[in-house]
Amino acid sequence: VRKILNARVPIIKYNHECLDLEIDFSMNNLSGFYMSELLYIYGELDERVRPLVFCIRKWASSIGLTNSTSPGRWITNFPLTVLILFFLQTLQKPILPPFNLLIRSATPQDIRVTEDFINCTFLRDLKKLQFRTDNEDSVQILLKQFFEFYSNFNFHENGISLIEGRAVLKPDYSAMWITNPLEPPLNVSKNLSHEELEK
């Protein structure tokens, strides 16, 4: 168990040894809870999402791209997961819809606002979502396409937006800009250094 209390969102990290699963636990942040809900929903939309995410996260850990021991200048699992979801939104035949579609499809039962007035309203009932994919690529093909996509992505000028489901102009000189879907002014990869981006 490790305490990371000096982060923007203070968390307790712990490792479930039997499952070899690392878990972040936050007590006072409803937007974190709703972000977990959003990631769960994206994982439910297509059976290839979770295997691809776990494969890339395992790869990133094994080559030292991510560092689970402490926060720092490197990419963490959350921004890495957002990169994967964004890639799946931008395919010629998208596998995932932009977050805007989930926001526009929300019903009154989906309204959620945090204690600090962050609007976390988006569709929770996927049966009501007007999105289907005709992409039939295997996880193996998607893995190859993921690496090709980001080897050619212009991180110096463009940012990642799950909200739009397309690249956006970076608003600052951060090494990488990944818009927080629930708090759009925030960059979830702000800690990433230029050296780690190249890595």
GROMACS .gro file of C-alpha atoms in nm:
model
  199
    1VAL     CA    1   0.000   0.000   0.000
    2ARG     CA    2   0.137   0.341  -0.100
    3LYS     CA    3  -0.004   0.684  -0.020
    4ILE     CA    4   0.018   0.944  -0.296
    5LEU     CA    5  -0.135   1.236  -0.117
    6ASN     CA    6   0.049   1.523  -0.291
    7ALA     CA    7  -0.111   1.457  -0.632
    8ARG     CA    8  -0.388   1.678  -0.774
    9VAL     CA    9  -0.623   1.392  -0.686
   10PRO     CA   10  -0.486   1.227  -0.369
   11ILE     CA   11  -0.500   0.847  -0.387
   12ILE     CA   12  -0.401   0.532  -0.206
   13LYS     CA   13  -0.241   0.274  -0.437
   14TYR     CA   14  -0.242  -0.090  -0.348
   15ASN     CA   15  -0.156  -0.414  -0.521
   16HIS     CA   16  -0.383  -0.717  -0.516
   17GLU     CA   17  -0.117  -0.988  -0.503
   18CYS     CA   18  -0.334  -1.284  -0.611
   19LEU     CA   19  -0.458  -1.103  -0.922
   20ASP     CA   20  -0.137  -0.901  -0.978
   21LEU     CA   21  -0.366  -0.602  -1.012
   22GLU     CA   22  -0.284  -0.248  -0.907
   23ILE     CA   23  -0.570  -0.036  -0.774
   24ASP     CA   24  -0.599   0.339  -0.712
   25PHE     CA   25  -0.840   0.436  -0.437
   26SER     CA   26  -0.972   0.789  -0.384
   27MET     CA   27  -1.197   0.891  -0.099
   28ASN     CA   28  -1.297   1.248  -0.179
   29ASN     CA   29  -1.323   1.268  -0.555
   30LEU     CA   30  -1.650   1.183  -0.727
   31SER     CA   31  -1.511   1.281  -1.069
   32GLY     CA   32  -1.262   0.994  -1.029
   33PHE     CA   33  -1.552   0.760  -0.961
   34TYR     CA   34  -1.738   0.883  -1.271
   35MET     CA   35  -1.420   0.855  -1.478
   36SER     CA   36  -1.394   0.490  -1.373
   37GLU     CA   37  -1.756   0.449  -1.478
   38LEU     CA   38  -1.678   0.602  -1.820
   39LEU     CA   39  -1.379   0.369  -1.870
   40TYR     CA   40  -1.600   0.074  -1.774
   41ILE     CA   41  -1.864   0.181  -2.029
   42TYR     CA   42  -1.603   0.208  -2.306
   43GLY     CA   43  -1.485  -0.141  -2.213
   44GLU     CA   44  -1.842  -0.270  -2.240
   45LEU     CA   45  -1.894  -0.125  -2.590
   46ASP     CA   46  -1.669  -0.375  -2.767
   47GLU     CA   47  -1.511  -0.703  -2.657
   48ARG     CA   48  -1.171  -0.604  -2.801
   49VAL     CA   49  -1.126  -0.293  -2.587
   50ARG     CA   50  -1.020  -0.454  -2.258
   51PRO     CA   51  -0.778  -0.712  -2.407
   52LEU     CA   52  -0.610  -0.436  -2.609
   53VAL     CA   53  -0.583  -0.208  -2.305
   54PHE     CA   54  -0.440  -0.484  -2.084
   55CYS     CA   55  -0.195  -0.595  -2.354
   56ILE     CA   56  -0.059  -0.243  -2.410
   57ARG     CA   57  -0.044  -0.165  -2.039
   58LYS     CA   58   0.146  -0.491  -1.976
   59TRP     CA   59   0.386  -0.409  -2.262
   60ALA     CA   60   0.440  -0.055  -2.128
   61SER     CA   61   0.515  -0.189  -1.781
   62SER     CA   62   0.753  -0.459  -1.907
   63ILE     CA   63   0.968  -0.213  -2.105
   64GLY     CA   64   0.971   0.047  -1.826
   65LEU     CA   65   0.751   0.301  -2.004
   66THR     CA   66   0.521   0.318  -1.701
   67ASN     CA   67   0.640   0.316  -1.342
   68SER     CA   68   0.406   0.184  -1.077
   69THR     CA   69   0.632   0.263  -0.780
   70SER     CA   70   0.586   0.640  -0.769
   71PRO     CA   71   0.446   0.935  -0.964
   72GLY     CA   72   0.691   1.125  -1.181
   73ARG     CA   73   0.773   1.250  -1.530
   74TRP     CA   74   0.657   0.934  -1.707
   75ILE     CA   75   0.324   0.827  -1.851
   76THR     CA   76   0.088   0.650  -1.612
   77ASN     CA   77  -0.177   0.387  -1.686
   78PHE     CA   78  -0.465   0.634  -1.702
   79PRO     CA   79  -0.328   0.853  -1.986
   80LEU     CA   80  -0.206   0.538  -2.161
   81THR     CA   81  -0.559   0.397  -2.146
   82VAL     CA   82  -0.700   0.723  -2.286
   83LEU     CA   83  -0.449   0.701  -2.574
   84ILE     CA   84  -0.582   0.353  -2.655
   85LEU     CA   85  -0.947   0.461  -2.642
   86PHE     CA   86  -0.869   0.762  -2.862
   87PHE     CA   87  -0.697   0.538  -3.117
   88LEU     CA   88  -1.011   0.319  -3.129
   89GLN     CA   89  -1.222   0.632  -3.194
   90THR     CA   90  -1.007   0.752  -3.483
   91LEU     CA   91  -0.993   0.439  -3.697
   92GLN     CA   92  -1.133   0.458  -4.048
   93LYS     CA   93  -1.407   0.231  -3.913
   94PRO     CA   94  -1.427   0.352  -3.550
   95ILE     CA   95  -1.475   0.095  -3.277
   96LEU     CA   96  -1.567   0.351  -3.010
   97PRO     CA   97  -1.780   0.667  -3.032
   98PRO     CA   98  -1.660   1.012  -2.926
   99PHE     CA   99  -1.754   1.103  -2.570
  100ASN     CA  100  -1.971   1.385  -2.710
  101LEU     CA  101  -2.215   1.121  -2.835
  102LEU     CA  102  -2.252   0.977  -2.485
  103ILE     CA  103  -2.307   1.330  -2.349
  104ARG     CA  104  -2.568   1.417  -2.614
  105SER     CA  105  -2.746   1.082  -2.560
  106ALA     CA  106  -2.779   1.127  -2.182
  107THR     CA  107  -3.121   1.109  -2.022
  108PRO     CA  108  -3.241   1.286  -1.705
  109GLN     CA  109  -3.148   0.968  -1.511
  110ASP     CA  110  -2.785   1.014  -1.622
  111ILE     CA  111  -2.739   1.358  -1.467
  112ARG     CA  112  -2.442   1.360  -1.228
  113VAL     CA  113  -2.269   1.668  -1.083
  114THR     CA  114  -1.985   1.642  -0.833
  115GLU     CA  115  -1.956   1.834  -0.507
  116ASP     CA  116  -1.724   2.082  -0.683
  117PHE     CA  117  -1.974   2.128  -0.972
  118ILE     CA  118  -1.805   1.913  -1.237
  119ASN     CA  119  -2.070   1.795  -1.483
  120CYS     CA  120  -2.032   1.419  -1.523
  121THR     CA  121  -2.353   1.364  -1.717
  122PHE     CA  122  -2.331   1.100  -1.991
  123LEU     CA  123  -2.536   0.803  -2.109
  124ARG     CA  124  -2.511   0.499  -1.881
  125ASP     CA  125  -2.760   0.266  -2.057
  126LEU     CA  126  -2.573   0.139  -2.363
  127LYS     CA  127  -2.890  -0.008  -2.515
  128LYS     CA  128  -2.993   0.353  -2.588
  129LEU     CA  129  -2.666   0.441  -2.764
  130GLN     CA  130  -2.701   0.503  -3.138
  131PHE     CA  131  -2.358   0.369  -3.234
  132ARG     CA  132  -2.250   0.044  -3.395
  133THR     CA  133  -1.917  -0.050  -3.547
  134ASP     CA  134  -1.858  -0.253  -3.859
  135ASN     CA  135  -1.487  -0.285  -3.782
  136GLU     CA  136  -1.396  -0.654  -3.759
  137ASP     CA  137  -1.019  -0.626  -3.706
  138SER     CA  138  -0.870  -0.866  -3.451
  139VAL     CA  139  -0.695  -0.751  -3.134
  140GLN     CA  140  -0.364  -0.849  -3.299
  141ILE     CA  141  -0.430  -0.623  -3.599
  142LEU     CA  142  -0.544  -0.341  -3.371
  143LEU     CA  143  -0.226  -0.374  -3.166
  144LYS     CA  144  -0.013  -0.331  -3.478
  145GLN     CA  145  -0.228  -0.037  -3.592
  146PHE     CA  146  -0.196   0.125  -3.246
  147PHE     CA  147   0.183   0.134  -3.272
  148GLU     CA  148   0.169   0.260  -3.631
  149PHE     CA  149  -0.084   0.530  -3.538
  150TYR     CA  150   0.122   0.676  -3.253
  151SER     CA  151   0.455   0.642  -3.433
  152ASN     CA  152   0.312   0.892  -3.685
  153PHE     CA  153   0.107   1.112  -3.448
  154ASN     CA  154   0.222   1.474  -3.426
  155PHE     CA  155   0.240   1.521  -3.048
  156HIS     CA  156   0.423   1.853  -3.091
  157GLU     CA  157   0.118   2.025  -3.244
  158ASN     CA  158  -0.179   1.802  -3.163
  159GLY     CA  159  -0.356   1.693  -2.850
  160ILE     CA  160  -0.582   1.398  -2.776
  161SER     CA  161  -0.955   1.452  -2.718
  162LEU     CA  162  -1.187   1.163  -2.630
  163ILE     CA  163  -1.464   1.423  -2.625
  164GLU     CA  164  -1.429   1.500  -2.996
  165GLY     CA  165  -1.282   1.166  -3.100
  166ARG     CA  166  -1.022   1.350  -3.307
  167ALA     CA  167  -0.693   1.533  -3.267
  168VAL     CA  168  -0.714   1.893  -3.144
  169LEU     CA  169  -0.456   2.172  -3.141
  170LYS     CA  170  -0.246   2.170  -2.824
  171PRO     CA  171  -0.325   2.475  -2.608
  172ASP     CA  172   0.023   2.487  -2.449
  173TYR     CA  173   0.378   2.355  -2.473
  174SER     CA  174   0.335   2.042  -2.263
  175ALA     CA  175   0.513   1.736  -2.401
  176MET     CA  176   0.174   1.568  -2.451
  177TRP     CA  177  -0.179   1.704  -2.419
  178ILE     CA  178  -0.459   1.462  -2.332
  179THR     CA  179  -0.785   1.638  -2.252
  180ASN     CA  180  -0.959   1.514  -1.939
  181PRO     CA  181  -1.303   1.411  -2.072
  182LEU     CA  182  -1.483   1.521  -1.755
  183GLU     CA  183  -1.274   1.835  -1.692
  184PRO     CA  184  -1.172   1.956  -2.040
  185PRO     CA  185  -0.937   2.237  -1.924
  186LEU     CA  186  -0.716   1.974  -1.756
  187ASN     CA  187  -0.433   1.785  -1.924
  188VAL     CA  188  -0.414   1.432  -1.777
  189SER     CA  189  -0.057   1.391  -1.909
  190LYS     CA  190   0.077   1.723  -1.775
  191ASN     CA  191   0.346   1.546  -1.573
  192LEU     CA  192   0.500   1.379  -1.881
  193SER     CA  193   0.843   1.511  -1.977
  194HIS     CA  194   0.964   1.561  -2.336
  195GLU     CA  195   1.225   1.286  -2.280
  196GLU     CA  196   0.958   1.040  -2.170
  197LEU     CA  197   0.741   1.134  -2.469
  198GLU     CA  198   1.028   1.041  -2.704
  199LYS     CA  199   1.075   0.715  -2.515
   0.00000   0.00000   0.00000
